[in-house]
Every structure is written in structure tokens, then in C-alpha cells.
């Protein structure tokens, strides 16, 4: 699979190259425009009609005395460009990866976010403060008589352009994260025909950026260009997307009991999402007026209510249509998975029954030979097979049955590694006498993964397993050391399939009623699962 790290490294160099191309082209373009205007002004003075009062070349150049090409063009463009590139790098490579982190990493996210704003503000300030422009001065006969050098530096421009840069960084991140998601989905497909779409998508984005770097030009006031319209479109689409998702998952399932707490919470969240989207329109409008040095803070309730109602209506309609069109597909997928599982179970029942009878025979022989440890292991293995034959094909089983299976599996694994002093196994499974039912074989894949990747007979290894429950939730944690498979291991490339299957089952059976947190480093692997029974 194509490495995301490798792609992000190429992405950095490509964006840096594009910025360098844009800056270089703009510097040459401005220098050419300056030389052309000076030549045009000199010719206009030199060949002025006889009845027009002529001005000297000295007077012409006097108007340009306050303009320094190095200080007022080269420095602000290069300096501002470098600082804005640093803002992008800090936000994209430093802040965003720590967005969902915890502890100190979360504090680093805030720090890098502050540095992003600082770099963006500094880049805009340097460009706005030092950049000077020129234009022709004309007499009453519309004859060129000199130059006027002026600056567009305004506090309002500084505010609006800084907000524009930060908005652009946010839009870029939305696009890239969307691409990462699509890229991951494409490479989940087994058919290689889907994966060529990745190259088409990357090529299209790269060509678009290069075309802008070679031919495009940023407006003097960024917020007055097409960026404002793009922000409004993204804001509308984003609000409707989140709104329909909340409406589908938090409102529609409880509409039959609109007095329930779940419905009240869901409709409150839905209205809050639409309200935040509507308020975002006013923020965009305030920045737009600030770019014209006219800050308007008036709040028109009728405009806000109109925007709010449109967003709420669109979100509800999209959510309803989505639920209508995809409900049958979801039901068919569940039925297909269920029938596939039943077929697989029927196909596998012949061998398990044979093995189960063979285990009973071995158990009797081991007792005759006084091999109590072997007999105990065979008995536990037989109990596990009985569980898989009788319980695993049911939709729900008592939690006590699942715990019994887990304990048998762990004890068999402990028998296998009993003679090793470098392996530490700690198990804290809380027994339960409550009538709690869960989907079968939901927890064991995590424990199997821990013993598969967390045990090494050559290095110190450890596995910590905790399982507790209350009246409404089950809490399950597995923390183990982690050792990568060797290059010669036939199962080296067969990693994570069981965990992926568990995630899919959780989405189907406990949708919106579970929390799964998986963290992995080079030394350890951690899983935390919380499931709400109903």
C-alpha cells in the first residue's frame, strides 16, 4: 500500500516548489510592469503635443523617489510568502496531527495553532506594510505628467487578509483530509481498477495548483475575491452535511416518542448545528465589510431566521431522503452478512464435531495416564469448541458465557507460555450475575491479537486485560507489548483482519452505542472498548 508518510513528504516539496514558482513569476512580472510604465511615461513626456505644458524627466522620477523596488516589492513578496508557507507547514504538519491527541500532545496542538496564526499575521503584515504600488498622474488634458506612489496598508485589510489566509488553510485541510479519506477507501478495495482513481485525483489537484502558480494572481484584498463565495459554499454544504447526519442519527430514531430525553437532546443538537451555520454567514459578512474599512455589526433577526430555516429545512430533507434510500440497502447488507455467517457456520460444523469427539477421547486417555494438566487443557479447549458450536451462531448471548470463553482462551495461552519468565500476564475480569446480553465473540479478537503480536519468547513481554461492567455499559481494555512479525513469517501481511471485522460488527450491531479507541506505537498496543447494551 502506498505510504501516506511518503505522500506527505512529496506534498511538502510540491507545495514549496509551487510557492517558489509563484513568487519568482510575480517578481519578474512586477519588474516588467514597472519598466513598461516608466518607458511609457518617458515617451509620453518626450512626445507630448506642443500645446501641452511639458514636464521634465526629473519631475517624472521625483514621483518615484519614495519607491524602492527591493524594499517595497522583493522583500514583502518573498518575506510574506515564506511566512505564509511556514503557517501552512505548522498547521498542516504540526497542529492537525495533534488535534485528536490527549494530554501533552493536546497542549502542543494549541501551541502550534497559535504559531500558525502568528506566522499568518506576520506574513500578511510584512506584505501589507512594506508593499507599495504606483499609478500615473495626469493633467487636465489626460496627459501623463508623473507617478503617484501609494500604499494599501489598512488595519481593516490586515484583519480581513489574515482571516482569509487562515480560512484558506482551513479549506486546504478540508480538501486534503477528504483526499486522505478517499485514498484509504480506494486502497481498501481488492480490485486494482479502483486504485488508479487515486493517481487521477492527485494529478488533477497537482495540475490545478501548478496552473495557478504559473498563471494565477492573488487579489489585493483576498476576501473580495472568489474566496468569500467558496467559504459560503463550504459553510452551507458543511452545515447541511453535519445537520443531516445529526437529524438521521439523533432525531429520526426517536420521532415516535418526541417527549423522550433522547429526542430532546437530538433536536437541540440539530438546531444548534443549523444556528451555528447561520451565524457563520454573519461572520463572513462582517469580514467582508471590514475589508472595505466599514465594520457593520448590525444583526438582522429576520435575515438570520431565514438562513437558519433554509439550512434546517435542507438538512432535514437530505437526512430524510438519505434514510429512505439507504435504509433498504442497510437492511440487505445486514441480511447478507447474517446469511453469509450462517453458511460459513454450516460449512465448518463437520470438522468441529469431529474434533470435539476426538478431544473427548484424548481427555479420557490423559486422565488414565494421570496427565492432569493435559486433561485440563483439553477440557478447556473442548469448552471453547462447544461455545463456538452452540453459542456463536446466536445474535446475543449472556455476558457470563462470553467471559467463560475468554477465561478458557487465556488459560490455554498461559499453559503455552507457562515456562517463560519474561512474560507477564495480568487479567482482571469482573464476574457478573446480571442478565446482560452481548453479541458473541466480540471481545476475543482483541485478546487473540494481544497474544499474537504481544508475546515474544526472546524479549520481555506483557499483556494486561481488564473487563468490567455496570447496568448499562461494558468496559474492556487490553494493553500489551508489541513485536512486529519477521520478514519470513507467513502471517506478516495478515495483520489486523480480525480487528477490522470487529469494527464492522460494532458498526452494524452497536451503531452510535460504542466507543473504540486503538493506540499503537513501536513498543505497545492499547485497545479500549466501551459498549452500551441498549
Coordinates of C-alpha atoms in Angstrom, one line a residue:
X1 CA 0.0 0.0 0.0
X2 CA 1.2 3.5 -0.9
X3 CA 2.7 5.2 2.1
X4 CA 0.9 8.2 3.5
X5 CA 4.2 9.4 5.0
X6 CA 5.8 9.3 1.6
X7 CA 2.9 11.1 0.0
X8 CA 3.0 13.9 2.7
X9 CA 6.8 14.3 2.1
X10 CA 6.2 14.7 -1.6
X11 CA 3.3 17.1 -0.8
X12 CA 5.6 19.4 1.1
X13 CA 8.1 19.7 -1.6
X14 CA 5.5 20.1 -4.3
X15 CA 3.7 23.0 -2.4
X16 CA 7.1 24.6 -1.6
X17 CA 8.0 24.4 -5.3
X18 CA 4.7 25.9 -6.3
X19 CA 5.1 28.8 -3.9
X20 CA 8.6 29.4 -5.3
X21 CA 7.3 29.4 -8.8
X22 CA 4.5 31.8 -8.0
X23 CA 6.9 34.2 -6.1
X24 CA 9.5 34.1 -8.9
X25 CA 6.9 34.7 -11.6
X26 CA 5.3 37.6 -9.8
X27 CA 8.7 39.3 -9.1
X28 CA 9.5 39.2 -12.8
X29 CA 6.0 40.2 -13.8
X30 CA 6.1 43.3 -11.5
X31 CA 9.6 44.3 -12.6
X32 CA 8.4 44.1 -16.3
X33 CA 5.3 46.2 -15.5
X34 CA 7.4 48.8 -13.7
X35 CA 9.9 49.1 -16.7
X36 CA 7.0 49.2 -19.1
X37 CA 5.2 52.0 -17.2
X38 CA 8.4 54.1 -16.8
X39 CA 9.1 53.8 -20.6
X40 CA 5.5 54.7 -21.4
X41 CA 5.7 57.8 -19.1
X42 CA 9.0 58.9 -20.6
X43 CA 7.7 58.6 -24.1
X44 CA 4.5 60.4 -23.2
X45 CA 6.6 63.4 -21.9
X46 CA 9.1 63.3 -24.7
X47 CA 6.5 63.3 -27.5
X48 CA 3.9 65.5 -25.8
X49 CA 2.0 67.9 -28.1
X50 CA 3.3 71.4 -28.4
X51 CA 0.2 73.0 -26.9
X52 CA 0.6 70.9 -23.7
X53 CA 2.9 72.0 -20.9
X54 CA 5.8 69.7 -20.8
X55 CA 7.3 68.3 -17.6
X56 CA 10.9 67.3 -17.2
X57 CA 12.2 63.7 -16.8
X58 CA 13.5 64.8 -13.4
X59 CA 9.9 65.6 -12.3
X60 CA 8.8 62.3 -13.5
X61 CA 11.4 60.4 -11.4
X62 CA 10.7 62.6 -8.5
X63 CA 7.4 61.0 -8.0
X64 CA 9.1 57.6 -7.7
X65 CA 11.6 58.8 -5.1
X66 CA 9.7 57.0 -2.3
X67 CA 9.6 53.7 -4.1
X68 CA 12.4 51.2 -3.6
X69 CA 12.0 48.0 -5.7
X70 CA 14.0 45.8 -3.3
X71 CA 12.3 47.1 -0.1
X72 CA 8.8 47.7 -1.4
X73 CA 8.4 44.7 -3.8
X74 CA 11.0 42.0 -3.5
X75 CA 11.2 41.9 0.3
X76 CA 7.4 41.9 1.1
X77 CA 6.7 39.3 -1.6
X78 CA 9.5 36.9 -0.6
X79 CA 9.2 37.5 3.2
X80 CA 5.5 37.3 3.2
X81 CA 5.5 34.2 1.1
X82 CA 8.0 32.4 3.3
X83 CA 6.0 33.3 6.5
X84 CA 2.7 32.1 4.9
X85 CA 4.4 28.9 3.8
X86 CA 5.6 28.4 7.4
X87 CA 2.0 29.0 8.6
X88 CA 0.8 26.3 6.2
X89 CA 3.5 23.8 7.3
X90 CA 2.9 24.4 11.0
X91 CA -0.9 24.0 10.6
X92 CA -0.8 21.0 8.2
X93 CA 2.1 19.0 9.6
X94 CA 2.3 20.1 13.3
X95 CA -1.1 21.2 14.5
X96 CA -3.6 18.9 12.7
X97 CA -1.9 15.6 13.6
X98 CA -2.2 16.5 17.3
X99 CA -5.8 17.7 17.0
X100 CA -7.3 14.4 18.4
X101 CA -4.4 13.7 20.7
X102 CA -4.6 13.7 24.5
X103 CA -2.5 15.2 27.4
X104 CA 0.7 17.0 26.4
X105 CA 0.0 16.4 22.7
X106 CA -3.3 18.3 23.0
X107 CA -1.3 21.2 24.5
X108 CA 1.1 21.1 21.6
X109 CA -1.9 21.4 19.3
X110 CA -2.9 24.7 20.9
X111 CA 0.8 25.9 20.7
X112 CA 1.1 25.1 17.0
X113 CA -2.3 26.6 16.3
X114 CA -1.1 29.8 17.9
X115 CA 2.1 29.7 15.8
X116 CA 0.0 29.3 12.7
X117 CA -1.9 32.4 13.5
X118 CA 1.3 34.3 14.3
X119 CA 3.0 33.2 11.1
X120 CA -0.1 34.1 9.0
X121 CA -0.5 37.5 10.7
X122 CA 3.3 38.3 10.3
X123 CA 3.3 37.3 6.6
X124 CA 0.2 39.5 5.9
X125 CA 1.7 42.4 7.9
X126 CA 5.0 42.3 6.1
X127 CA 3.4 42.3 2.7
X128 CA 0.8 44.9 3.5
X129 CA 3.1 47.3 5.4
X130 CA 6.1 47.3 3.0
X131 CA 4.4 46.7 -0.3
X132 CA 4.0 50.0 -2.4
X133 CA 2.1 50.5 -5.6
X134 CA 2.3 53.1 -8.3
X135 CA 0.0 54.8 -10.8
X136 CA 0.2 57.5 -13.4
X137 CA -0.6 61.2 -12.6
X138 CA -2.4 63.0 -15.4
X139 CA -3.0 66.7 -16.1
X140 CA -6.3 68.3 -17.3
X141 CA -5.6 67.1 -20.8
X142 CA -5.2 63.5 -19.6
X143 CA -1.5 63.7 -20.3
X144 CA 0.9 61.6 -18.2
X145 CA 2.9 64.1 -16.1
X146 CA 4.4 61.7 -13.4
X147 CA 3.9 58.9 -10.9
X148 CA 2.0 58.6 -7.7
X149 CA 3.3 56.1 -5.2
X150 CA 0.8 54.8 -2.6
X151 CA 0.2 52.1 0.0
X152 CA -2.8 50.0 0.6
X153 CA -1.9 49.2 4.2
X154 CA -5.0 49.4 6.4
X155 CA -5.8 47.8 9.7
X156 CA -9.0 46.5 8.2
X157 CA -7.1 44.9 5.3
X158 CA -4.7 43.4 7.8
X159 CA -7.6 41.8 9.7
X160 CA -9.5 40.6 6.7
X161 CA -6.5 39.2 4.8
X162 CA -5.3 37.4 7.9
X163 CA -8.7 35.8 8.3
X164 CA -8.6 35.0 4.5
X165 CA -5.2 33.2 4.9
X166 CA -6.5 31.2 7.9
X167 CA -9.7 30.4 6.0
X168 CA -7.6 29.2 3.1
X169 CA -5.5 27.0 5.3
X170 CA -8.7 25.5 6.8
X171 CA -10.2 24.9 3.3
X172 CA -6.9 23.3 2.2
X173 CA -7.0 21.0 5.2
X174 CA -10.6 20.0 4.5
X175 CA -9.7 19.1 0.9
X176 CA -6.6 17.1 1.9
X177 CA -8.3 15.3 4.7
X178 CA -11.1 14.4 2.3
X179 CA -8.5 13.1 -0.1
X180 CA -6.8 11.0 2.6
X181 CA -10.2 9.5 3.4
X182 CA -10.9 8.7 -0.3
X183 CA -7.4 7.4 -0.7
X184 CA -7.9 5.0 2.2
X185 CA -11.2 3.8 0.9
X186 CA -9.8 3.2 -2.6
X187 CA -6.9 1.1 -1.3
X188 CA -9.4 -1.0 0.8
X189 CA -10.7 -2.3 -2.4
X190 CA -9.3 -5.6 -3.6
X191 CA -9.7 -4.7 -7.3
X192 CA -6.8 -2.6 -8.6
X193 CA -9.1 -0.9 -11.1
X194 CA -10.3 1.3 -8.3
X195 CA -6.8 2.4 -7.2
X196 CA -5.9 4.2 -10.5
X197 CA -8.5 6.8 -9.5
X198 CA -6.0 7.9 -6.8
X199 CA -3.5 8.8 -9.4
X200 CA -6.2 10.6 -11.5
X201 CA -7.2 12.6 -8.4
X202 CA -3.7 13.6 -7.4
X203 CA -2.8 14.5 -11.0
X204 CA -5.9 16.8 -11.3
X205 CA -5.1 18.6 -8.0
X206 CA -1.4 18.9 -8.8
X207 CA -2.1 20.4 -12.3
X208 CA -4.6 22.8 -10.8
X209 CA -2.1 24.1 -8.3
X210 CA 0.7 24.4 -11.0
X211 CA -1.7 26.3 -13.3
X212 CA -2.4 28.8 -10.6
X213 CA 1.3 29.1 -9.7
X214 CA 2.2 29.8 -13.4
X215 CA -0.8 31.9 -14.4
X216 CA -2.9 32.9 -11.4
X217 CA -2.7 36.0 -9.3
X218 CA -4.0 36.7 -5.8
X219 CA -6.3 39.7 -5.4
X220 CA -5.1 42.7 -3.4
X221 CA -7.8 42.1 -0.9
X222 CA -8.2 38.3 -0.6
X223 CA -11.7 38.4 0.9
X224 CA -13.1 40.4 -2.0
X225 CA -12.3 37.7 -4.5
X226 CA -13.8 34.3 -5.0
X227 CA -12.6 33.1 -1.6
X228 CA -15.7 34.6 0.1
X229 CA -18.0 32.7 -2.2
X230 CA -16.1 29.5 -1.7
X231 CA -16.3 29.9 2.1
X232 CA -20.1 30.5 1.9
X233 CA -20.5 27.4 -0.3
X234 CA -18.3 25.2 2.0
X235 CA -20.1 26.6 5.1
X236 CA -23.5 25.8 3.6
X237 CA -22.5 22.3 2.4
X238 CA -20.7 21.5 5.7
X239 CA -23.7 22.7 7.8
X240 CA -26.2 20.6 5.8
X241 CA -23.9 17.6 5.9
X242 CA -23.5 17.7 9.7
X243 CA -27.1 18.7 10.1
X244 CA -28.5 15.7 8.1
X245 CA -26.2 13.4 10.0
X246 CA -27.5 14.6 13.3
X247 CA -31.0 14.5 12.1
X248 CA -30.7 10.9 10.8
X249 CA -28.9 9.5 13.8
X250 CA -30.2 11.6 16.8
X251 CA -33.7 12.8 15.7
X252 CA -35.4 10.4 13.4
X253 CA -35.0 7.2 15.5
X254 CA -36.9 8.9 18.4
X255 CA -39.6 10.8 16.5
X256 CA -42.2 8.3 17.6
X257 CA -41.6 9.4 21.2
X258 CA -41.0 13.1 20.9
X259 CA -41.3 13.6 24.6
X260 CA -38.3 11.4 25.4
X261 CA -35.0 12.8 26.5
X262 CA -33.1 11.3 23.5
X263 CA -35.4 13.2 21.1
X264 CA -35.0 16.5 23.1
X265 CA -31.2 16.1 23.1
X266 CA -31.1 15.2 19.4
X267 CA -33.3 18.1 18.2
X268 CA -31.4 20.5 20.4
X269 CA -28.1 19.5 18.8
X270 CA -29.7 19.6 15.3
X271 CA -31.0 23.2 15.9
X272 CA -27.6 24.2 17.4
X273 CA -25.8 23.0 14.3
X274 CA -28.1 24.9 12.0
X275 CA -27.8 28.0 14.2
X276 CA -24.0 27.9 14.2
X277 CA -24.1 27.6 10.4
X278 CA -26.4 30.6 10.1
X279 CA -24.3 32.7 12.5
X280 CA -21.2 31.8 10.3
X281 CA -22.9 33.8 7.5
X282 CA -22.8 36.9 9.6
X283 CA -19.2 36.3 10.5
X284 CA -18.3 36.1 6.8
X285 CA -20.3 39.3 6.1
X286 CA -18.5 41.2 8.9
X287 CA -15.1 40.2 7.5
X288 CA -16.3 41.3 4.0
X289 CA -17.3 44.8 5.3
X290 CA -14.1 45.0 7.3
X291 CA -12.1 44.6 4.1
X292 CA -13.8 47.8 2.9
X293 CA -12.9 49.6 6.2
X294 CA -16.6 49.6 7.2
X295 CA -17.3 47.4 10.1
X296 CA -21.0 46.7 10.3
X297 CA -22.2 45.0 13.5
X298 CA -25.9 45.2 12.9
X299 CA -27.8 41.9 13.5
X300 CA -31.0 41.5 11.5
X301 CA -33.0 38.8 13.1
X302 CA -35.2 38.2 10.0
X303 CA -32.1 37.5 7.8
X304 CA -30.7 35.1 10.4
X305 CA -34.0 33.3 10.8
X306 CA -34.3 32.9 7.0
X307 CA -30.8 31.5 6.7
X308 CA -31.4 29.3 9.7
X309 CA -34.7 27.9 8.3
X310 CA -33.2 27.2 4.9
X311 CA -30.3 25.3 6.5
X312 CA -32.6 23.3 8.8
X313 CA -35.0 22.5 6.0
X314 CA -32.2 21.4 3.7
X315 CA -30.6 19.3 6.4
X316 CA -33.9 17.6 7.3
X317 CA -34.8 16.9 3.7
X318 CA -31.4 15.4 2.9
X319 CA -31.4 13.3 6.1
X320 CA -34.9 12.0 5.3
X321 CA -34.0 11.1 1.7
X322 CA -30.8 9.5 2.8
X323 CA -32.6 7.4 5.4
X324 CA -35.3 6.4 2.9
X325 CA -32.9 5.4 0.0
X326 CA -30.3 3.8 2.1
X327 CA -32.5 2.0 4.7
X328 CA -33.2 -0.9 2.3
X329 CA -29.6 -1.1 1.4
X330 CA -28.5 -1.3 5.1
X331 CA -31.1 -4.0 5.8
X332 CA -29.9 -6.0 2.8
X333 CA -26.3 -5.7 3.9
X334 CA -27.2 -6.9 7.4
X335 CA -29.2 -9.8 6.0
X336 CA -26.4 -10.7 3.6
X337 CA -23.8 -10.7 6.4
X338 CA -26.1 -12.8 8.6
X339 CA -26.7 -15.4 5.8
X340 CA -23.0 -15.5 4.9
X341 CA -22.1 -16.2 8.6
X342 CA -24.8 -18.9 8.8
X343 CA -23.4 -20.5 5.6
X344 CA -19.9 -20.4 6.9
X345 CA -21.0 -21.9 10.2
X346 CA -22.8 -24.8 8.4
X347 CA -19.7 -25.5 6.2
X348 CA -17.5 -25.6 9.3
X349 CA -19.7 -27.7 11.5
X350 CA -18.4 -31.1 10.2
X351 CA -14.8 -30.6 11.2
X352 CA -15.6 -29.1 14.6
X353 CA -17.9 -32.0 15.5
X354 CA -15.2 -34.5 14.5
X355 CA -12.5 -32.6 16.5
X356 CA -14.9 -32.3 19.5
X357 CA -15.3 -36.1 19.7
X358 CA -11.5 -36.6 19.2
X359 CA -10.9 -34.2 22.2
X360 CA -13.2 -36.2 24.4
X361 CA -11.2 -39.3 23.5
X362 CA -7.9 -37.6 24.3
X363 CA -9.3 -36.2 27.5
X364 CA -10.2 -39.8 28.7
X365 CA -6.8 -41.1 27.7
X366 CA -4.9 -38.3 29.5
X367 CA -6.9 -39.0 32.7
X368 CA -5.9 -42.7 32.6
X369 CA -2.3 -41.6 32.2
X370 CA -2.6 -39.2 35.1
X371 CA -1.7 -36.2 32.9
X372 CA -4.0 -33.8 34.8
X373 CA -2.5 -30.7 33.2
X374 CA -3.0 -32.0 29.7
X375 CA -6.5 -33.2 30.6
X376 CA -7.4 -29.7 32.0
X377 CA -6.1 -28.0 28.8
X378 CA -8.1 -30.4 26.6
X379 CA -11.2 -29.8 28.7
X380 CA -10.9 -26.1 28.3
X381 CA -10.4 -26.4 24.6
X382 CA -13.5 -28.6 24.4
X383 CA -15.5 -26.0 26.3
X384 CA -14.3 -23.4 23.8
X385 CA -15.4 -25.5 20.8
X386 CA -18.8 -26.2 22.5
X387 CA -19.2 -22.5 22.8
X388 CA -18.4 -21.9 19.1
X389 CA -20.8 -24.6 18.1
X390 CA -23.7 -23.7 20.3
X391 CA -23.4 -20.1 21.2
X392 CA -21.5 -18.4 18.4
X393 CA -24.4 -18.6 15.9
X394 CA -26.8 -16.6 18.2
X395 CA -27.4 -12.9 17.9
X396 CA -27.0 -12.3 21.7
X397 CA -25.5 -14.4 24.5
X398 CA -25.2 -13.9 28.2
X399 CA -22.1 -11.9 29.2
X400 CA -21.2 -14.7 31.6
X401 CA -20.9 -17.1 28.6
X402 CA -18.5 -14.7 26.8
X403 CA -16.5 -14.3 30.0
X404 CA -16.2 -18.1 30.4
X405 CA -14.9 -18.4 26.8
X406 CA -12.4 -15.6 27.4
X407 CA -11.1 -17.2 30.6
X408 CA -10.7 -20.6 28.9
X409 CA -8.8 -19.0 26.0
X410 CA -6.5 -17.0 28.3
X411 CA -5.8 -20.1 30.5
X412 CA -4.8 -22.2 27.5
X413 CA -2.5 -19.4 26.3
X414 CA -1.0 -19.3 29.8
X415 CA -0.3 -23.0 29.7
X416 CA 1.6 -22.5 26.4
X417 CA 3.9 -19.8 27.9
X418 CA 4.0 -21.0 31.5
X419 CA 7.7 -21.9 31.5
X420 CA 8.8 -18.4 30.3
X421 CA 10.0 -16.0 33.0
X422 CA 10.0 -12.9 30.7
X423 CA 6.2 -12.9 30.1
X424 CA 3.8 -11.2 32.4
X425 CA 0.0 -11.8 32.1
X426 CA -2.4 -9.8 34.3
X427 CA -6.1 -10.5 34.0
X428 CA -8.8 -8.6 35.8
X429 CA -12.2 -9.9 34.6
X430 CA -15.1 -8.9 36.8
X431 CA -17.7 -11.7 37.0
X432 CA -21.3 -10.7 36.7
X433 CA -24.6 -12.1 37.8
X434 CA -26.7 -9.5 35.9
X435 CA -28.8 -10.6 33.0
X436 CA -26.6 -8.8 30.4
X437 CA -26.6 -10.0 26.8
X438 CA -24.0 -9.0 24.1
X439 CA -23.0 -10.2 20.6
X440 CA -20.8 -13.3 20.8
X441 CA -17.1 -13.3 20.0
X442 CA -17.0 -9.5 20.3
X443 CA -14.1 -9.3 22.7
X444 CA -11.9 -12.3 22.0
X445 CA -10.3 -10.9 18.7
X446 CA -8.6 -8.2 20.8
X447 CA -7.2 -10.8 23.2
X448 CA -6.1 -13.0 20.3
X449 CA -4.4 -10.0 18.7
X450 CA -2.6 -9.3 22.0
X451 CA -1.2 -12.9 22.3
X452 CA -0.4 -13.0 18.6
X453 CA 1.6 -9.7 18.4
X454 CA 2.5 -9.1 22.1
X455 CA 4.3 -12.3 23.1
X456 CA 8.0 -12.9 22.3
X457 CA 10.0 -15.7 23.9
X458 CA 13.2 -13.8 23.3
X459 CA 12.2 -10.4 24.8
X460 CA 10.3 -9.3 27.9
X461 CA 6.6 -9.3 27.1
X462 CA 3.4 -8.4 28.9
X463 CA -0.4 -8.4 28.5
X464 CA -2.9 -6.6 30.8
X465 CA -6.6 -7.4 30.3
X466 CA -9.4 -5.6 32.2
X467 CA -13.1 -6.3 31.8
X468 CA -15.8 -4.6 34.0
X469 CA -19.4 -3.8 33.6
X470 CA -22.4 -1.9 35.1
X471 CA -26.1 -1.8 34.5
X472 CA -25.8 -0.1 31.1
X473 CA -22.2 -0.4 29.8
X474 CA -19.3 -2.8 29.4
X475 CA -15.8 -1.6 29.8
X476 CA -13.0 -3.6 28.1
X477 CA -9.3 -2.8 27.9
X478 CA -6.3 -4.7 26.5
X479 CA -2.8 -3.3 26.8
X480 CA 0.2 -5.4 25.5
X481 CA 3.7 -5.2 24.3
X482 CA 4.1 -5.2 20.6
X483 CA 6.6 -7.1 18.4
X484 CA 6.4 -6.9 14.6
X485 CA 6.4 -10.1 12.6
X486 CA 9.7 -11.1 11.0
X487 CA 10.1 -10.9 7.2
X488 CA 10.0 -14.7 6.9
X489 CA 6.8 -15.1 8.9
X490 CA 4.0 -16.3 6.6
X491 CA 1.4 -14.2 8.6
X492 CA 3.5 -11.0 8.3
X493 CA 1.0 -9.4 5.9
X494 CA -2.1 -10.9 7.7
X495 CA -2.4 -8.2 10.4
X496 CA -5.5 -6.5 11.7
X497 CA -8.1 -8.5 9.7
X498 CA -9.8 -9.8 12.9
X499 CA -9.9 -6.2 14.3
X500 CA -11.4 -4.8 11.1
X501 CA -14.1 -7.5 11.3
X502 CA -14.9 -6.5 14.9
X503 CA -15.1 -2.8 13.9
X504 CA -17.6 -3.7 11.1
X505 CA -19.7 -5.8 13.5
X506 CA -19.7 -3.0 16.1
X507 CA -20.9 -0.6 13.4
X508 CA -23.7 -2.9 12.4
X509 CA -24.8 -4.1 15.9
X510 CA -23.9 -1.2 18.2
X511 CA -24.1 1.8 15.9
X512 CA -23.7 5.0 17.9
X513 CA -23.6 2.9 21.1
X514 CA -19.9 2.1 21.4
X515 CA -16.6 3.8 21.7
X516 CA -13.4 2.1 20.4
X517 CA -10.0 3.7 21.0
X518 CA -7.0 1.9 19.4
X519 CA -3.5 3.3 20.0
X520 CA -0.3 1.8 18.7
X521 CA 3.4 2.6 19.0
X522 CA 6.6 0.7 18.2
X523 CA 6.6 -0.8 21.7
X524 CA 3.0 -1.3 22.7
X525 CA -0.6 -1.7 21.6
X526 CA -3.7 -0.4 23.5
X527 CA -7.4 -1.1 23.0
X528 CA -10.2 0.5 24.9
X529 CA -13.8 -0.5 24.1
X530 CA -17.0 0.8 25.8
X531 CA -20.3 -0.7 24.7
X532 CA -23.8 0.4 25.8
X533 CA -26.1 -2.6 26.0
X534 CA -29.2 -0.7 24.8

